[in-house]
Coordinates of C-alpha atoms in Angstrom, one line a residue:
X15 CA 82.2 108.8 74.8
X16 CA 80.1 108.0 77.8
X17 CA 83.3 108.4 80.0
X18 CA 83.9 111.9 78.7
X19 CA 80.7 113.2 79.4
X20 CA 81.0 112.4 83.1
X21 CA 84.5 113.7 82.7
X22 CA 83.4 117.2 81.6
X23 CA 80.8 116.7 84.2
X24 CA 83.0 116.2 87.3
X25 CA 85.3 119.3 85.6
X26 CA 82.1 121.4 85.4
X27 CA 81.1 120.7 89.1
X28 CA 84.7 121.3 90.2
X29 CA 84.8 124.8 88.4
X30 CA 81.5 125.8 90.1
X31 CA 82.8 124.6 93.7
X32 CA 85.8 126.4 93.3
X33 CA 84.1 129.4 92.3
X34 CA 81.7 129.2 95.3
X35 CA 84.9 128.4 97.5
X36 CA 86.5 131.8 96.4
X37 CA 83.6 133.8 96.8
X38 CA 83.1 132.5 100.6
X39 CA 86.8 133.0 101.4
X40 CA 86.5 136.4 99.7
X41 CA 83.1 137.4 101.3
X42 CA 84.2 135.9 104.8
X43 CA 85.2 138.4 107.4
X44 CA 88.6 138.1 108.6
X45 CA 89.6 136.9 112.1
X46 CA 91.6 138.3 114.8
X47 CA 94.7 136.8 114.4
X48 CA 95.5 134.8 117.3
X49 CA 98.8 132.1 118.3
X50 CA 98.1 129.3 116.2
X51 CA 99.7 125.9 115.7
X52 CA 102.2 125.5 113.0
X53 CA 100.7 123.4 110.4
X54 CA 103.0 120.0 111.6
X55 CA 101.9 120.3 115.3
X56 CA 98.1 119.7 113.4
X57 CA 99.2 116.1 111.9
X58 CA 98.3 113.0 114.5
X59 CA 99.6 109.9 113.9
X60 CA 98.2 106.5 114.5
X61 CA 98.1 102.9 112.9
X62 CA 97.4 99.3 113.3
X63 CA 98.7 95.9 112.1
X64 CA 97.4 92.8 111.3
X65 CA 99.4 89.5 112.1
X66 CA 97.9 85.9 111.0
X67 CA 98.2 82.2 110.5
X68 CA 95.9 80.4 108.2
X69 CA 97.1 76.4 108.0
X70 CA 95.3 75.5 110.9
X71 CA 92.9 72.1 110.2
X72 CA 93.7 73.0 106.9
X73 CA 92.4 69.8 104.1
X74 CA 93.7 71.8 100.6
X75 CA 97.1 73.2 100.9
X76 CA 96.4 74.1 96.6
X77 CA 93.5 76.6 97.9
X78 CA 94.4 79.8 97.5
X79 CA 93.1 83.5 97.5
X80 CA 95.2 85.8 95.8
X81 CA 93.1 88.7 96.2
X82 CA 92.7 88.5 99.8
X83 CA 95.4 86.8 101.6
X84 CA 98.7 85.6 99.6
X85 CA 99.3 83.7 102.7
X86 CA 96.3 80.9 102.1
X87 CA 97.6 77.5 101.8
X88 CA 101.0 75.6 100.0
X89 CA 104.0 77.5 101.7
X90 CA 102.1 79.9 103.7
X91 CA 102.8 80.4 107.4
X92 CA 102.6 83.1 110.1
X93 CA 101.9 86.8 108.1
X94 CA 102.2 90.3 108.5
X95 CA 98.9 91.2 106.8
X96 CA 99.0 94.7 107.3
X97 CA 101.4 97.3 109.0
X98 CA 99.8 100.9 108.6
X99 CA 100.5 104.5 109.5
X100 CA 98.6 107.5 109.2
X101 CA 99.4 110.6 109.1
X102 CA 96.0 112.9 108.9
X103 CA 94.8 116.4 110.0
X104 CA 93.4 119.7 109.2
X105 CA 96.2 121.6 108.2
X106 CA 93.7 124.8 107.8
X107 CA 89.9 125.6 107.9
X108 CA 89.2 124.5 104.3
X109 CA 92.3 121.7 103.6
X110 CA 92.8 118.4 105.3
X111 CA 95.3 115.9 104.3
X112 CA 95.8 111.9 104.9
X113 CA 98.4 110.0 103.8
X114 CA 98.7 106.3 104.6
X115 CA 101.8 104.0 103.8
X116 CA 101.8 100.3 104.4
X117 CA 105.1 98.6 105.7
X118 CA 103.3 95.0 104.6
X119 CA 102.4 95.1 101.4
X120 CA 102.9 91.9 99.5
X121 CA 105.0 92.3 96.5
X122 CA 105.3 88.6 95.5
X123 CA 105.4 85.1 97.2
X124 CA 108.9 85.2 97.5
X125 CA 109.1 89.4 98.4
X126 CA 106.8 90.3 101.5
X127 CA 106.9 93.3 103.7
X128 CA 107.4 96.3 101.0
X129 CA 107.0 100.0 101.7
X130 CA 103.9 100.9 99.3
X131 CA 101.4 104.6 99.4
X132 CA 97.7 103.3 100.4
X133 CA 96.5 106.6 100.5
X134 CA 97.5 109.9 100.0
X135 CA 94.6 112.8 99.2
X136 CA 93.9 115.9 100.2
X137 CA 90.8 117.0 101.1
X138 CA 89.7 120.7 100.0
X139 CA 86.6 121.8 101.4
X140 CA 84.0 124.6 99.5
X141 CA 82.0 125.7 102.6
X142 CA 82.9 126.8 106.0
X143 CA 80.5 123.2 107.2
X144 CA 82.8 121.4 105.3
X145 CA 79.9 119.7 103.5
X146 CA 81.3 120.0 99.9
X147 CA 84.4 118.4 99.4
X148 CA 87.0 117.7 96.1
X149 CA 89.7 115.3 97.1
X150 CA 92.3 114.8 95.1
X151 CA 95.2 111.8 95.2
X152 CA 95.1 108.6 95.4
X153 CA 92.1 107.1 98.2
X154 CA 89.5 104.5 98.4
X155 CA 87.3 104.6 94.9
X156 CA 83.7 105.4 96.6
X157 CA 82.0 101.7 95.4
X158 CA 80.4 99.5 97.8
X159 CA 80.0 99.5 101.9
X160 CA 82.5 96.7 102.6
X161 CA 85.5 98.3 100.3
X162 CA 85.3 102.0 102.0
X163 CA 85.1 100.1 105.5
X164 CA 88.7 100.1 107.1
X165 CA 90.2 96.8 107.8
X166 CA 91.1 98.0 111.4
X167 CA 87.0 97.8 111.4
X168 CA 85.6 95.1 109.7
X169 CA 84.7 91.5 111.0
X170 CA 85.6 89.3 108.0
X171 CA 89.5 89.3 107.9
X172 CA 89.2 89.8 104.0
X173 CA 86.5 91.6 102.1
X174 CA 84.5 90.0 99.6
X175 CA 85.6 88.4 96.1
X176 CA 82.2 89.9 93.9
X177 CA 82.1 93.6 95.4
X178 CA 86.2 93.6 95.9
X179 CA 87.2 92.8 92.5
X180 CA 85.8 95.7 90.6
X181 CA 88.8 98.2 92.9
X182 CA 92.1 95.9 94.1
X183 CA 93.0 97.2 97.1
X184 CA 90.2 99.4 96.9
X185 CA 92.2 102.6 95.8
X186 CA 92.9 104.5 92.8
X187 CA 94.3 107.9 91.5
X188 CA 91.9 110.5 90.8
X189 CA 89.6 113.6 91.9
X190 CA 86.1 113.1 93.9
X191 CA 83.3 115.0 94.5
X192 CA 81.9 114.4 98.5
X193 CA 78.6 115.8 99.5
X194 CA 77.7 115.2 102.8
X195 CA 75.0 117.6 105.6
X196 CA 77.0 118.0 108.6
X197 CA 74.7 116.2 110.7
X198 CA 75.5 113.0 108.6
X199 CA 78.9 113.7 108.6
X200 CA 78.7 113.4 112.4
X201 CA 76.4 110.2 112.4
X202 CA 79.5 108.5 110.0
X203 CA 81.7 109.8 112.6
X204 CA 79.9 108.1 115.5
X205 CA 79.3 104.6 113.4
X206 CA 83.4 104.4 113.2
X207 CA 84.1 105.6 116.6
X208 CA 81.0 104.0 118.4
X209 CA 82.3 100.5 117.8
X210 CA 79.8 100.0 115.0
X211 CA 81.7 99.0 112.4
X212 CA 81.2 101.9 109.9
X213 CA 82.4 102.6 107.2
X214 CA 83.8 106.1 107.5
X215 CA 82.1 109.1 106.1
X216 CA 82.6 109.0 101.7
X217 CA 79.4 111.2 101.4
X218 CA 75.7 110.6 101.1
X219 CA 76.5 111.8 97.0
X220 CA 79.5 111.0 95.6
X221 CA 81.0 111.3 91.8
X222 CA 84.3 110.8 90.5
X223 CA 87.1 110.5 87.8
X224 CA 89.8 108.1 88.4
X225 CA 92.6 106.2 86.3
X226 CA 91.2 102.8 86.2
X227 CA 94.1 100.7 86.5
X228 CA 94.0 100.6 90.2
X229 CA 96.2 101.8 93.0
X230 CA 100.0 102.4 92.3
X231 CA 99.5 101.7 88.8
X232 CA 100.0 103.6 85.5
X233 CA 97.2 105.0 83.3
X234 CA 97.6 102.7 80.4
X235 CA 94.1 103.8 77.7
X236 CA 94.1 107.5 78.1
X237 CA 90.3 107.3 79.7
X238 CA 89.7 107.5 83.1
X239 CA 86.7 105.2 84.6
X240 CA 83.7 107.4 86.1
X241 CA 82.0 106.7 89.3
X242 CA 79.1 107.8 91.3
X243 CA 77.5 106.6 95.1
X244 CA 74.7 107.7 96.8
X245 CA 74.2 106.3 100.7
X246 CA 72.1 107.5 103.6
X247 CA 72.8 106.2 106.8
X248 CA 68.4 106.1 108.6
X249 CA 68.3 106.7 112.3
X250 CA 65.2 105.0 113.7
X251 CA 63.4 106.4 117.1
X252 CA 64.7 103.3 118.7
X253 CA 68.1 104.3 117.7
X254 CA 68.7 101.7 115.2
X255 CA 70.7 103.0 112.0
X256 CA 70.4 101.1 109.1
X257 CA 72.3 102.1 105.8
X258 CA 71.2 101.8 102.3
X259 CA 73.6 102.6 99.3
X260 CA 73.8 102.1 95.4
X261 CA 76.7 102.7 93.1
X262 CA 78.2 102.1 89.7
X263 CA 81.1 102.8 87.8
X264 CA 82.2 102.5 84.1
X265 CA 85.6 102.8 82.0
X266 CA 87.9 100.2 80.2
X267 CA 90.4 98.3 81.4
X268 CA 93.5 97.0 80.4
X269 CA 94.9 93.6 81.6
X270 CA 97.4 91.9 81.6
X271 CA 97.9 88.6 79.9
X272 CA 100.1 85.3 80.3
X273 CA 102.9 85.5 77.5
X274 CA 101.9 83.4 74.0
X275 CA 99.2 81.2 75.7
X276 CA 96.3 83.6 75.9
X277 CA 95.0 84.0 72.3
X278 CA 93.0 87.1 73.2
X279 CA 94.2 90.3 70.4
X280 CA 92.7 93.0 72.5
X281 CA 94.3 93.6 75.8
X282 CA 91.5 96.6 76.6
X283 CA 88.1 95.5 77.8
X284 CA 84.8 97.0 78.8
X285 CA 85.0 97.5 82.7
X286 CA 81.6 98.4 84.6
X287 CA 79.4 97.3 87.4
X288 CA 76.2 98.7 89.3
X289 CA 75.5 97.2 92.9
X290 CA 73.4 97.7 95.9
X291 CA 74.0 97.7 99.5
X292 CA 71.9 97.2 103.0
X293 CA 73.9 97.3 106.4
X294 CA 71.8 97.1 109.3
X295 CA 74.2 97.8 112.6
X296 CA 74.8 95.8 115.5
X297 CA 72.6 97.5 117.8
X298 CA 73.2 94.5 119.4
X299 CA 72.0 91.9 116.2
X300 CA 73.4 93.4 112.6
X301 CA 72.9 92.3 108.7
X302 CA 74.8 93.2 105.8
X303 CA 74.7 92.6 102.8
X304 CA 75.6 93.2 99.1
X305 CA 75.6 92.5 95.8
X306 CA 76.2 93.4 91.9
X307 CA 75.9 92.8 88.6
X308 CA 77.7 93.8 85.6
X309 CA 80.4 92.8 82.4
X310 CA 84.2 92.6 82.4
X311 CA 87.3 91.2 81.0
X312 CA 87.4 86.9 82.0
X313 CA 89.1 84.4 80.7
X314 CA 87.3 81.8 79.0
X315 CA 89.1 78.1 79.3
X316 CA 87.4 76.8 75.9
X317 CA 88.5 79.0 73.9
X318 CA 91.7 80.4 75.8
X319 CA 90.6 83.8 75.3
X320 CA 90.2 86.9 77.5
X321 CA 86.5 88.2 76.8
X322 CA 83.8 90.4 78.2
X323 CA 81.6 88.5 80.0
X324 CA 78.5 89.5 82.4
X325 CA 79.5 88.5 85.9
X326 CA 77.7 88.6 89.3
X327 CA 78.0 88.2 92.9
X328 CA 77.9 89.1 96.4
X329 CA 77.9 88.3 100.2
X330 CA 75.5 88.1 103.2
X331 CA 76.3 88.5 106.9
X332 CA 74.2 88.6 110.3
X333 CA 76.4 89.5 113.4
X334 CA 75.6 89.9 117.4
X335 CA 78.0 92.6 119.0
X336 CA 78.0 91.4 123.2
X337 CA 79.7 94.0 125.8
X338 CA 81.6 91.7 128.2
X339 CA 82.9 94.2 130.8
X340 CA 84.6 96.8 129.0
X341 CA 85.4 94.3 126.2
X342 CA 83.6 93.4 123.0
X343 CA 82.7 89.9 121.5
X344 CA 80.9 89.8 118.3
X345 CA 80.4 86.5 116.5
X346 CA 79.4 86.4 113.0
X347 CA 78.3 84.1 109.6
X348 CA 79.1 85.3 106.0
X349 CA 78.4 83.9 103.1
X350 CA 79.7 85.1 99.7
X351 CA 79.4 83.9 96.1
X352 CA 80.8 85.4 92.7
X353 CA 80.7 84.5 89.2
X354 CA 83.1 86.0 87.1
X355 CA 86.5 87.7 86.1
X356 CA 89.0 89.7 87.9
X357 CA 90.6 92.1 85.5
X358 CA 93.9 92.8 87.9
X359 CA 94.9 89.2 87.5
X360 CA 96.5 87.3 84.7
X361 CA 94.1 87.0 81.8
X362 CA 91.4 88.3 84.1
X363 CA 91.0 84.9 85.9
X364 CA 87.8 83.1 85.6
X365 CA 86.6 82.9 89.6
X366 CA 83.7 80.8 90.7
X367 CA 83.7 81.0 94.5
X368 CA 81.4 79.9 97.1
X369 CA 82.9 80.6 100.3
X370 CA 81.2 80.2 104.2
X371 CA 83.0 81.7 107.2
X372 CA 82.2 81.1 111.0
X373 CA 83.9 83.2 113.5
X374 CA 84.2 85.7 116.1
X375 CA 85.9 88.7 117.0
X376 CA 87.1 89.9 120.4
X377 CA 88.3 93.6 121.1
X378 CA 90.0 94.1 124.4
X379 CA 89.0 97.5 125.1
X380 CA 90.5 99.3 122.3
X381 CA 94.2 98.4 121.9
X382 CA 93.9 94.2 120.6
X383 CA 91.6 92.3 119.2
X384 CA 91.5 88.8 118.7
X385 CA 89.7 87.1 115.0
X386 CA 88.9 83.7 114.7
X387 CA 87.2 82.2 111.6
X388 CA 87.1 79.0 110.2
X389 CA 86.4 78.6 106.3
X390 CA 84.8 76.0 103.8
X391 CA 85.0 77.3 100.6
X392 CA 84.7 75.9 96.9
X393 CA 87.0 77.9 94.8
X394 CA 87.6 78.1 90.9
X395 CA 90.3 80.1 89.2
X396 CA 91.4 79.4 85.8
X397 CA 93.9 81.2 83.8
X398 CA 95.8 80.4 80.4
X399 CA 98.4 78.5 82.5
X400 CA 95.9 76.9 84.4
X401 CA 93.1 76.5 82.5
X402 CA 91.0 73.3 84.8
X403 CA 91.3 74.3 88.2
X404 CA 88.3 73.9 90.9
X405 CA 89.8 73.3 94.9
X406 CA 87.8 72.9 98.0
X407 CA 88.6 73.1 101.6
X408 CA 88.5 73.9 105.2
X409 CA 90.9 76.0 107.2
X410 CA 91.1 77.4 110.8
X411 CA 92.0 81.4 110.4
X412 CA 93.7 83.5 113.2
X413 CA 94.5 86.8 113.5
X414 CA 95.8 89.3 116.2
X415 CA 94.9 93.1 115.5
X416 CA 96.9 95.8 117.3
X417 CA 95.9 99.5 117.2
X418 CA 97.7 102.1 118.5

């Protein structure tokens, strides 16, 4: 019930932006019409990809990350992470579209390098400012700092297990509400484009109705989940921005279970989560940090059951961005932790993870940068096929970024 009341709220706010949207195109006066650009000669294109190697001083080859990088320990070897396009631009004054396709996505072990949508919205906007936004498609699900900041951007090759396992791959289908004063829009702007390590503008409000089942993936209860952000991004006098968000989300979720062995009857499970988040940026020394708190689907090994659970979790990280030349060198220290289930693996996989990462990044100018981090981390992941399963290790991590 809770789920359609914030349903019927998101369709009421739509109705009265769409109203507002017609009576400023109505009551705007009309331009002279001048040579424009066709629509197509508006798209730019641009991309990046990720290319790593993860066995180095490796002590565990049975450590493994399936959320982050398929490419962790036994049989892994050199990887295409990621291989992304976009295609984005204003196609007029109030639409603006982005669609992004990923040549690298990671179908199984034995099938890599697929053709698969990341994104694909559209972006209408209600005033001529472009504060007020609907988007509609499939895009990042508007929950924590480290999941709406771009790979191309952020330090840690892989984002956290506690605030990444309420969205896989951080997308969904669905319709969002953006609200956002122009001058922030432009301070989001600067924090990607800067260097900073932003995490692009998703509003200071946001609020939204989405499938639930994440990206690429049928509807499967008939209810979507409902979500709402709020950030502000603080510019001191000395110039120092520091960010501070919270968010939440609720909906059920359906998983998927191991055949005969799980002895779960339900299959749909409470799904929701509040969290908090505090990014101070590099300006040159940086923090971040996040957290949250909540209950989900998780398989419990004693009684070989999927149930709902309370899990919690989250990561800490202090950074030092260095100009060298026209170069950039910014070493870091994360620390994450995360008690609980993920609901888009098998039987929701019980996960106890305590991970530490030491490395640095190096941008050449703007075209390559260079990742090197090496990882201790105490992992536990238990499913109905694998019900006692606890691995610790070490591993070297490379990675080579190209953006062009």
């Amino acid at each position: 019930m809770t789920t359609f009341k914030g349903l019927s709220c998101l369709m009421a706010i739509c109705a009265i932006s769409l109203t507002t949207f017609c009576q400023n195109s109505i009551s705007e006066p009309k331009k002279e019409v001048q040579t424009s650009k066709k629509w197509y000669d508006k798209i730019s294109l641009r991309g990046y990809a990720q290319v790593r190697y993860n066995r180095l001083l490796e002590t565990n080859d049975k450590l493994k990350c399936e959320q982050c990088d398929k490419s962790w320990g036994e049989n892994g070897g050199f990887f295409i992470r990621r291989g992304r396009l976009v295609l984005s631009g204003d196609i007029s004054d109030r639409l603006y579209i982005y669609i992004q396709p990923d040549f690298a996505s990671n179908v199984s072990n034995s099938f890599q390098h697929s053709l698969q949508i990341r994104d694909a919205y559209f972006d209408l906007a209600l005033d001529t400012k472009k504060e007020y936004r609907l988007r509609f498609g499939q895009s990042k699900v508007p929950y924590g700092f480290e999941n709406m900041q771009s790979s191309q951007n952020r330090l840690a090759l892989d984002r956290a297990d506690a605030t990444n396992s309420p969205v896989s791959n951080e997308r969904d289908l669905g319709v969002f509400f953006y609200y956002a004063p122009a001058e922030i829009r432009e301070r989001f702007k600067y924090l990607v484009n800067s260097g900073l390590k932003g995490s692009g503008d998703y509003g200071v409000f946001a609020f939204g109705a989405y499938n639930g089942q994440n990206a690429n993936k049928a509807e499967l209860n008939n209810e979507p989940h409902i979500v709402s952000r709020i950030t502000y991004p603080f510019k001191l006098k000395s110039g120092q921005i520091i960010e501070a968000s919270v968010q939440a989300y609720t909906g059920k979720f359906v998983i998927e279970k191991t055949a005969t062995k799980n002895k779960a009857t339900e299959s749909q499970y409470i799904d929701r989560r509040m969290a908090g988040s505090l990014i101070i940026y590099p300006q040159p020394f940086g923090f971040q940090a996040e957290y949250n708190i909540g209950e989900g689907p998780e398989f419990n090994p004693t009684t070989m059951k999927t149930e709902i659970k309370n899990l919690n979790g989250g990561y800490a990280q202090i950074m030092y961005r260095k100009k060298v030349g026209e170069n950039h060198i910014t070493p870091f220290v994360k620390y994450q932790y995360y008690n609980g289930g993920k609901k888009h693996e098998i039987d929701a996989r019980r996960y106890i993870v305590k991970d530490l990462e030491i490395g640095a990044e190096w941008q050449l100018k703007d075209f390559f940068e260079l990742t090197a981090i090496y990882t201790t981390s105490d992992r536990t992941f238990e499913d109905a096929a694998l019900p006692v399963n606890n691995q610790v290790g070490n591993l070297l991590r490379l990675q080579a970024q190209f953006n062009f």
